[in-house]
XYZ file of C-alpha atoms in Angstrom:
539
model
C 43.567 27.072 8.204
C 41.188 25.696 5.672
C 42.134 22.164 6.410
C 42.203 22.577 10.187
C 38.451 23.951 10.189
C 37.153 21.204 7.668
C 38.847 18.569 9.961
C 37.425 20.355 13.332
C 33.774 20.447 11.628
C 33.545 16.997 10.852
C 34.608 16.016 14.056
C 32.040 18.017 15.490
C 29.556 16.579 13.437
C 30.420 13.151 14.345
C 30.323 13.779 18.020
C 27.062 15.959 17.789
C 25.479 12.588 16.146
C 26.914 10.368 18.592
C 25.823 12.427 21.633
C 22.476 12.915 20.166
C 21.904 9.220 19.516
C 22.943 8.410 23.107
C 20.686 10.961 24.633
C 17.590 9.953 22.694
C 18.100 6.051 23.584
C 18.465 7.462 27.064
C 14.865 9.063 27.116
C 13.158 6.637 24.871
C 14.292 3.549 27.683
C 13.619 5.620 30.912
C 10.763 8.406 29.902
C 7.892 5.732 28.433
C 4.608 7.253 28.715
C 2.888 5.801 31.707
C -0.755 6.024 30.365
C -0.434 3.291 27.678
C -2.731 0.420 28.227
C -2.261 -3.210 26.729
C -4.941 -4.062 24.150
C -8.176 -6.043 25.229
C -8.267 -9.154 23.193
C -11.835 -10.324 22.675
C -13.280 -13.481 20.573
C -15.207 -12.767 17.619
C -18.113 -14.594 19.234
C -18.331 -11.973 22.195
C -18.468 -8.780 19.363
C -21.625 -7.111 18.419
C -22.822 -6.755 14.827
C -21.934 -3.281 14.157
C -18.062 -4.039 15.433
C -17.804 -7.142 13.384
C -18.859 -5.379 10.075
C -16.508 -2.742 11.057
C -13.719 -5.088 11.285
C -14.534 -7.278 8.630
C -16.576 -4.986 5.852
C -16.639 -8.011 3.146
C -18.088 -10.524 5.749
C -20.781 -12.494 3.503
C -24.617 -12.583 4.027
C -24.641 -16.100 5.254
C -22.552 -15.131 8.054
C -24.523 -11.821 8.939
C -28.361 -13.234 8.431
C -29.097 -16.478 9.298
C -32.116 -16.734 7.045
C -29.211 -17.064 4.007
C -27.194 -20.059 2.878
C -23.649 -20.558 1.861
C -23.403 -21.048 -1.730
C -19.925 -21.755 -2.367
C -21.052 -24.699 -4.780
C -22.971 -22.384 -6.928
C -19.698 -19.850 -7.257
C -17.708 -22.752 -8.390
C -20.542 -23.981 -10.649
C -20.348 -20.320 -11.992
C -16.753 -20.413 -12.494
C -16.659 -23.478 -14.459
C -19.780 -22.658 -16.596
C -18.867 -19.085 -17.015
C -17.329 -19.048 -20.725
C -20.785 -20.779 -21.660
C -22.983 -18.769 -19.615
C -20.973 -15.284 -20.815
C -22.109 -16.181 -24.117
C -25.762 -17.197 -23.403
C -26.249 -13.979 -21.340
C -25.220 -12.118 -23.865
C -27.176 -13.270 -26.572
C -30.223 -13.071 -24.056
C -29.203 -9.280 -23.428
C -29.167 -8.372 -27.385
C -32.557 -10.300 -27.839
C -33.947 -7.880 -24.809
C -32.071 -4.882 -25.674
C -33.077 -4.431 -29.403
C -36.620 -3.822 -29.281
C -35.870 -1.501 -26.516
C -33.365 0.668 -28.346
C -35.744 0.244 -31.784
C -38.589 2.147 -29.330
C -36.367 4.385 -27.855
C -33.813 5.843 -30.831
C -36.489 7.668 -32.709
C -36.931 10.238 -29.869
C -33.673 11.287 -29.953
C -33.167 11.113 -33.872
C -30.476 8.674 -33.880
C -29.823 6.805 -36.951
C -29.073 3.336 -35.282
C -27.202 1.712 -32.064
C -25.300 -1.281 -32.468
C -22.966 -3.601 -30.461
C -19.480 -3.643 -31.944
C -18.376 -6.235 -29.187
C -20.293 -7.800 -26.131
C -18.680 -9.911 -23.714
C -18.865 -10.267 -19.855
C -15.068 -11.164 -19.740
C -13.164 -13.954 -17.836
C -14.183 -12.853 -14.102
C -17.294 -14.449 -13.103
C -19.811 -13.038 -10.322
C -19.803 -14.197 -6.669
C -22.621 -14.771 -4.709
C -22.391 -14.051 -0.967
C -25.680 -16.060 0.155
C -28.911 -17.037 -0.969
C -32.395 -17.066 0.596
C -34.922 -19.586 -0.602
C -38.902 -18.867 0.025
C -41.130 -21.941 0.058
C -44.693 -21.188 -1.474
C -47.947 -22.747 -2.265
C -47.564 -21.842 -5.819
C -46.064 -23.955 -8.556
C -42.926 -21.658 -8.378
C -39.269 -21.540 -6.677
C -38.303 -17.913 -5.031
C -34.654 -17.282 -4.450
C -33.088 -13.944 -3.139
C -29.193 -13.586 -4.108
C -26.514 -11.366 -2.537
C -24.288 -10.653 -5.620
C -20.924 -8.981 -6.303
C -19.198 -8.533 -9.573
C -15.749 -6.741 -10.349
C -15.498 -7.957 -13.855
C -13.609 -7.009 -16.984
C -15.836 -7.049 -19.889
C -15.731 -5.505 -23.244
C -19.126 -3.697 -24.276
C -18.842 -1.326 -26.938
C -21.904 0.222 -28.526
C -21.655 2.157 -32.031
C -23.736 5.217 -32.164
C -24.493 6.570 -35.632
C -26.363 10.094 -35.662
C -26.626 12.998 -38.590
C -24.096 10.740 -40.667
C -21.404 10.729 -37.958
C -20.548 7.711 -35.942
C -19.200 7.515 -32.170
C -18.207 4.304 -30.029
C -18.789 4.008 -26.792
C -17.024 1.332 -24.412
C -17.746 0.230 -21.045
C -14.680 -0.950 -19.296
C -14.222 -1.715 -15.409
C -17.521 -2.580 -14.489
C -18.413 -3.344 -10.782
C -22.105 -4.240 -10.093
C -23.110 -5.053 -6.094
C -27.018 -6.040 -6.245
C -29.735 -8.103 -4.438
C -31.740 -9.950 -7.233
C -34.749 -11.887 -6.455
C -35.149 -14.569 -9.142
C -38.611 -16.309 -9.558
C -38.885 -19.991 -11.425
C -42.614 -20.066 -12.287
C -44.580 -21.966 -13.269
C -42.863 -25.289 -12.698
C -43.752 -27.891 -15.101
C -43.119 -31.480 -15.769
C -40.591 -31.064 -18.489
C -37.185 -30.133 -18.421
C -35.896 -27.753 -17.461
C -39.122 -27.974 -15.145
C -39.759 -24.204 -15.219
C -41.577 -22.014 -18.210
C -39.957 -18.410 -17.331
C -37.527 -16.488 -15.172
C -38.448 -13.604 -13.507
C -35.962 -11.325 -12.094
C -36.245 -8.414 -9.481
C -34.252 -6.102 -7.643
C -34.907 -6.009 -3.899
C -32.747 -2.643 -3.490
C -31.095 0.016 -5.862
C -28.134 -1.582 -7.033
C -24.468 -0.206 -6.918
C -22.871 0.234 -10.540
C -19.431 1.595 -10.909
C -17.579 1.562 -14.470
C -15.531 3.441 -16.764
C -16.700 4.892 -19.920
C -14.667 5.775 -23.163
C -15.588 7.854 -25.781
C -13.473 8.410 -28.906
C -10.681 6.979 -26.530
C -11.067 9.361 -23.675
C -12.555 8.403 -20.361
C -15.372 10.786 -19.937
C -16.129 9.646 -16.215
C -13.083 11.223 -15.527
C -15.011 14.889 -15.773
C -15.452 16.239 -12.499
C -18.855 15.682 -11.433
C -20.315 13.527 -14.475
C -19.311 10.313 -12.934
C -21.812 10.818 -9.823
C -24.370 12.003 -12.232
C -24.185 9.356 -14.406
C -24.131 6.816 -11.589
C -26.879 7.949 -9.799
C -28.878 8.372 -13.317
C -28.364 4.534 -13.670
C -29.098 3.438 -10.524
C -32.549 5.346 -10.630
C -33.365 4.138 -14.246
C -32.552 0.642 -13.343
C -34.504 0.775 -10.082
C -37.465 2.181 -12.295
C -37.408 -0.752 -14.518
C -36.949 -3.719 -12.330
C -37.081 -2.822 -8.693
C -39.494 -5.285 -6.666
C -42.279 -5.410 -7.626
C -41.554 -4.957 -11.183
C -39.796 -7.664 -12.788
C -38.183 -8.714 -16.039
C -39.404 -11.740 -17.623
C -36.919 -14.184 -19.773
C -39.361 -16.560 -21.458
C -37.880 -20.098 -21.456
C -40.697 -22.337 -23.226
C -44.279 -22.227 -23.813
C -46.081 -23.432 -20.361
C -48.997 -25.015 -22.612
C -46.472 -27.178 -24.392
C -44.529 -28.140 -21.665
C -47.549 -29.466 -19.499
C -48.620 -32.836 -21.225
C -51.740 -32.535 -22.887
C -54.259 -35.562 -22.821
C -53.974 -38.173 -25.455
C -57.019 -40.310 -24.386
C -59.539 -41.651 -22.111
C -59.311 -44.988 -19.765
C -62.580 -46.402 -19.127
C -62.378 -48.744 -16.256
C -65.167 -50.830 -15.102
C -64.601 -52.279 -11.575
C -66.655 -55.709 -11.521
C -65.887 -57.633 -8.473
C -63.636 -59.190 -5.895
C -63.186 -62.648 -4.669
C -61.533 -64.242 -1.338
C -60.980 -61.144 0.291
C -59.617 -61.488 3.752
C -61.486 -60.724 6.962
C -60.178 -57.522 8.639
C -63.202 -56.854 11.323
C -63.342 -58.459 14.621
C -66.601 -59.679 13.604
C -65.196 -61.660 10.912
C -66.083 -59.558 7.578
C -65.009 -56.755 5.711
C -66.225 -53.369 4.336
C -64.253 -53.415 1.120
C -64.178 -50.325 -1.459
C -61.720 -49.638 -4.437
C -59.456 -46.656 -4.829
C -58.028 -45.959 -8.420
C -55.799 -43.488 -9.922
C -53.288 -42.883 -12.531
C -49.582 -42.718 -11.746
C -48.128 -38.901 -12.644
C -51.493 -37.487 -12.240
C -52.518 -35.031 -9.394
C -56.292 -35.698 -9.767
C -58.181 -37.103 -7.110
C -58.834 -40.794 -6.974
C -61.712 -42.563 -8.223
C -63.675 -44.608 -5.437
C -66.200 -46.946 -5.484
C -69.129 -47.442 -3.119
C -68.568 -49.655 0.412
C -69.819 -52.911 0.367
C -70.555 -53.953 3.697
C -69.751 -56.965 5.245
C -68.892 -58.670 2.093
C -65.734 -60.734 1.295
C -67.009 -61.361 -2.481
C -68.377 -57.834 -3.382
C -69.890 -57.177 -6.926
C -69.476 -53.017 -7.917
C -70.037 -52.886 -11.975
C -69.123 -49.372 -11.627
C -67.527 -47.591 -14.516
C -64.868 -44.677 -14.282
C -63.232 -42.452 -16.845
C -59.864 -40.869 -16.555
C -57.604 -38.816 -18.981
C -54.716 -40.440 -20.342
C -51.801 -38.055 -20.805
C -48.591 -40.805 -21.459
C -49.603 -44.086 -22.357
C -46.305 -45.376 -22.583
C -45.389 -44.487 -18.847
C -48.514 -44.300 -16.674
C -50.165 -47.151 -15.193
C -53.361 -47.794 -13.461
C -52.995 -47.813 -9.738
C -55.527 -50.143 -7.804
C -55.772 -50.306 -4.201
C -58.708 -52.104 -2.044
C -59.481 -50.687 1.428
C -61.608 -52.196 4.288
C -63.932 -49.025 5.428
C -64.081 -48.510 9.033
C -66.341 -45.850 10.644
C -63.812 -44.979 13.485
C -60.005 -44.697 12.460
C -58.088 -45.490 9.434
C -59.322 -47.663 6.635
C -57.142 -50.936 6.507
C -55.291 -51.298 3.095
C -56.368 -54.998 1.806
C -54.270 -55.328 -1.232
C -53.380 -53.500 -4.129
C -51.861 -53.899 -7.853
C -51.233 -51.815 -10.959
C -52.214 -52.381 -14.504
C -49.361 -50.259 -17.141
C -51.433 -48.932 -19.534
C -48.935 -49.747 -22.387
C -50.331 -53.687 -21.940
C -53.708 -52.484 -23.353
C -54.349 -52.036 -27.165
C -56.141 -48.875 -27.885
C -60.018 -49.456 -28.879
C -59.723 -53.012 -27.663
C -61.287 -53.988 -24.147
C -59.677 -56.201 -22.034
C -60.628 -58.185 -18.688
C -57.972 -58.381 -15.781
C -58.086 -60.599 -13.031
C -55.403 -59.472 -10.513
C -53.944 -61.157 -7.458
C -54.083 -58.277 -4.477
C -50.366 -57.796 -3.281
C -49.500 -56.084 -0.219
C -46.864 -53.793 -2.525
C -45.300 -53.605 -6.007
C -41.962 -54.827 -4.546
C -41.469 -58.328 -6.586
C -38.848 -59.675 -3.693
C -41.107 -58.932 -0.744
C -41.910 -62.286 0.568
C -45.158 -61.008 2.111
C -46.629 -60.869 -1.563
C -46.478 -64.611 -1.870
C -49.693 -64.751 0.935
C -53.067 -64.812 -0.722
C -54.925 -61.608 -0.437
C -57.494 -62.211 -2.749
C -58.551 -61.118 -6.357
C -59.856 -58.261 -8.216
C -61.645 -58.471 -11.647
C -61.561 -55.351 -13.803
C -62.310 -54.492 -17.787
C -60.264 -51.644 -19.193
C -60.489 -50.003 -22.528
C -57.976 -47.291 -23.792
C -59.583 -44.893 -26.298
C -57.004 -42.531 -27.997
C -58.162 -39.083 -28.972
C -58.289 -38.245 -32.802
C -56.923 -35.002 -33.916
C -60.816 -33.928 -33.942
C -61.658 -35.144 -30.639
C -58.681 -33.550 -28.583
C -60.482 -31.605 -25.525
C -59.449 -28.015 -25.210
C -59.905 -27.882 -21.481
C -58.289 -30.501 -18.832
C -60.304 -32.422 -16.122
C -60.709 -29.617 -13.390
C -58.568 -31.049 -10.373
C -60.913 -29.203 -8.450
C -64.206 -30.625 -9.558
C -66.142 -32.460 -6.876
C -67.145 -35.826 -7.311
C -70.872 -36.730 -6.658
C -72.005 -38.567 -3.292
C -72.430 -42.372 -3.696
C -75.539 -44.013 -3.893
C -77.815 -44.434 -0.653
C -76.936 -40.772 -0.107
C -80.132 -38.890 1.642
C -81.751 -36.668 -0.790
C -81.347 -33.658 1.434
C -77.985 -34.509 2.972
C -74.553 -35.204 1.488
C -71.169 -36.632 2.147
C -68.984 -34.270 4.155
C -65.115 -35.468 3.234
C -62.304 -34.071 5.480
C -58.633 -34.574 3.610
C -56.029 -33.974 6.473
C -53.105 -32.914 4.067
C -49.771 -31.728 6.467
C -48.644 -29.740 9.332
C -45.847 -27.383 9.529
C -43.798 -26.102 12.588
C -45.381 -28.091 15.076
C -43.225 -28.829 18.385
C -44.090 -30.661 21.931
C -42.489 -30.020 24.992
C -41.809 -33.681 25.898
C -41.974 -34.994 22.220
C -43.211 -34.410 18.592
C -44.984 -37.577 17.234
C -47.925 -35.929 15.740
C -51.484 -37.257 14.570
C -54.575 -35.701 14.067
C -57.754 -36.014 16.126
C -61.207 -34.959 14.069
C -64.324 -34.208 16.384
C -67.602 -33.799 14.695
C -71.085 -34.079 16.259
C -69.603 -36.113 18.963
C -67.883 -38.568 16.363
C -63.653 -38.651 16.668
C -61.415 -39.737 13.899
C -57.818 -39.943 14.031
C -54.969 -40.382 11.512
C -51.781 -42.345 11.994
C -49.096 -40.454 14.166
C -45.844 -39.810 12.512
C -42.789 -40.552 14.580
C -40.479 -37.496 15.409
C -41.505 -34.942 13.022
C -42.213 -31.285 13.206
C -43.576 -31.176 9.566
C -45.684 -34.137 9.304
C -47.820 -35.205 6.040
C -50.716 -37.337 6.423
C -52.843 -37.413 3.388
C -55.686 -39.112 5.084
C -59.408 -38.866 4.110
C -62.454 -39.332 6.417
C -66.107 -39.088 5.506
C -69.330 -38.027 7.456
C -72.811 -39.283 5.935
C -75.158 -36.517 6.876
C -78.899 -36.248 6.533
C -78.879 -32.390 5.838
C -76.106 -29.886 5.136
C -73.744 -28.728 8.221
C -74.592 -25.122 7.810
C -74.172 -24.303 11.432
C -71.998 -27.023 12.248
C -68.087 -26.780 13.351
C -65.291 -29.338 13.323
C -62.749 -29.754 15.810
C -59.080 -30.425 14.470
C -56.524 -31.192 16.974
C -52.912 -32.245 16.516
C -51.589 -34.383 19.397
C -48.476 -35.982 20.157
C -48.346 -39.166 21.607
C -45.340 -41.225 23.181
C -43.869 -43.321 20.856
C -43.403 -45.801 23.937
C -44.884 -46.421 27.055
C -44.747 -43.127 28.241
C -46.169 -42.821 31.997
C -45.156 -39.154 32.671
C -46.500 -37.774 29.210
C -48.001 -40.152 27.190
C -50.191 -37.283 25.422
C -49.751 -33.647 24.540
C -51.744 -31.551 22.605
C -49.626 -29.315 20.100
C -52.426 -27.017 18.638
C -55.797 -26.894 17.732
C -58.576 -25.379 15.421
C -62.463 -25.217 15.039
C -63.577 -24.763 11.675
C -67.044 -23.237 10.529
C -68.639 -25.494 7.984
C -71.132 -22.791 6.319
C -68.379 -21.885 3.950
C -68.052 -25.601 2.725
C -71.561 -25.955 1.780
C -71.400 -22.914 -0.202
C -68.477 -23.456 -2.099
C -68.625 -26.947 -2.434
C -64.794 -27.309 -1.272
C -62.233 -25.595 0.717
C -58.607 -26.175 0.785
C -56.373 -23.841 3.348
C -53.827 -23.657 5.985
C -54.850 -22.850 9.426
C -52.873 -21.377 12.140
C -52.880 -23.563 15.356
C -54.389 -22.141 18.593
C -51.674 -22.851 21.420
C -48.993 -23.403 18.926
C -46.376 -20.764 18.254
C -46.032 -21.230 14.752
C -47.990 -24.293 13.860
C -50.187 -24.693 10.797
C -52.113 -27.398 9.283
C -53.643 -27.828 5.841
C -57.392 -28.955 5.714
C -59.156 -29.725 2.422
C -62.870 -29.980 3.004
C -65.454 -31.295 0.592
C -69.303 -31.365 0.615
C -70.593 -33.996 -1.844
C -74.168 -34.066 -2.733
C -76.031 -36.729 -4.991
C -77.010 -33.949 -7.824
């Protein structure tokens, strides 16, 4: 009977399983729910920002924010340079930490705190995007979106009361948004004197902490407490506008110091070409040293003279006689419009023997391209006397020539008046509806002056200078500055178009002698123009 019962039991189990599978399959096939709908498939471009961030939580900043640029090249560079950057960063971190530790440990009765090991590991940080700010100062500002999940080995030994404890930081993760400023920018490699680092928001910091071989961060409640404490301490120290400064070089040493004075006497010019309709020219000379941002030196204008004599002397500060050169350009002065260039030449300072005057008779050229066939055409000559006097050790001036110094008005200026100089530097974000070929129109006391036009440019640069000789200071006057676009072709429907204008009061120029500012253009969405104004008198 036992054997028979066992056999019947197995048969019943097998029959039950088979019948159950058949019934289940039948119910699955013939009784599917009717309220199930097919998913709606939509392209990513139709999704809103919140949906995209939910679908792609690790989406980089350059995708989410148009102000950020993609920096794959930077990540590749850091990946290849990381073994060397690791050592350099750790060395800098030690130098920064040592004085801070030495100042803080006496407060807690600690004998010493030393790094037994300090390396950032083999995994470099990655940057999700970078935003660059353009300013009018000598600086470069960058904001980065950084993520770093590294494998550093940071081991610190703490000695107190005759005991030694070792603390090790492992599995470090840092998400931060640092602002890095390189300033001041200098003409010596690496072209900036200091690095300033600030945090634009509290960083996310996650790490493990081993003390005496045990992970203390596993203690309940301690992990969140330490994490928030570090966030607050770091934010208090480096959250913008607070900064961490890393000096790279001495700015005073980076800037080239003056080594001598170049004295130039513009003697005369001969056989200049006629530029005016009436068969004459009104020449004057502009001079400046290359690699120098100081304003050009200018002679007086000799009206209707093709063989002018000036005999005017000028002094210029020399910083590098081996590489600098004196650039000489002769212009034909025009009362209205742009001054015509009559010819140019240069004198390399290395051709001068110190303390020995030398007379140069130079042919005027169209440009300094030796292969330009137009330089074969005669444009006249200019005669100059040059003397380079190097400083002795006791003669080196402590102050450089002031780049903002105002030149005196030329001879013949009315005693109670002066020379109003308008320098049109550049404009930004000017845009027309039909074309953008901008030039600047100046209107002062019924007199109109114009710059050259720049073809197809929303950020044009002119660097043109205009002068108005006045019998009295323009205290109650205004100058009308207008940016105009003209059709580069014979446009009949839209030959001209105003891109914006501004009216500037001149009372501040008279009192301050010099103003160099950017003005927002009226009737322009974002347009700005940089105008420099000087009031020069004979005293």
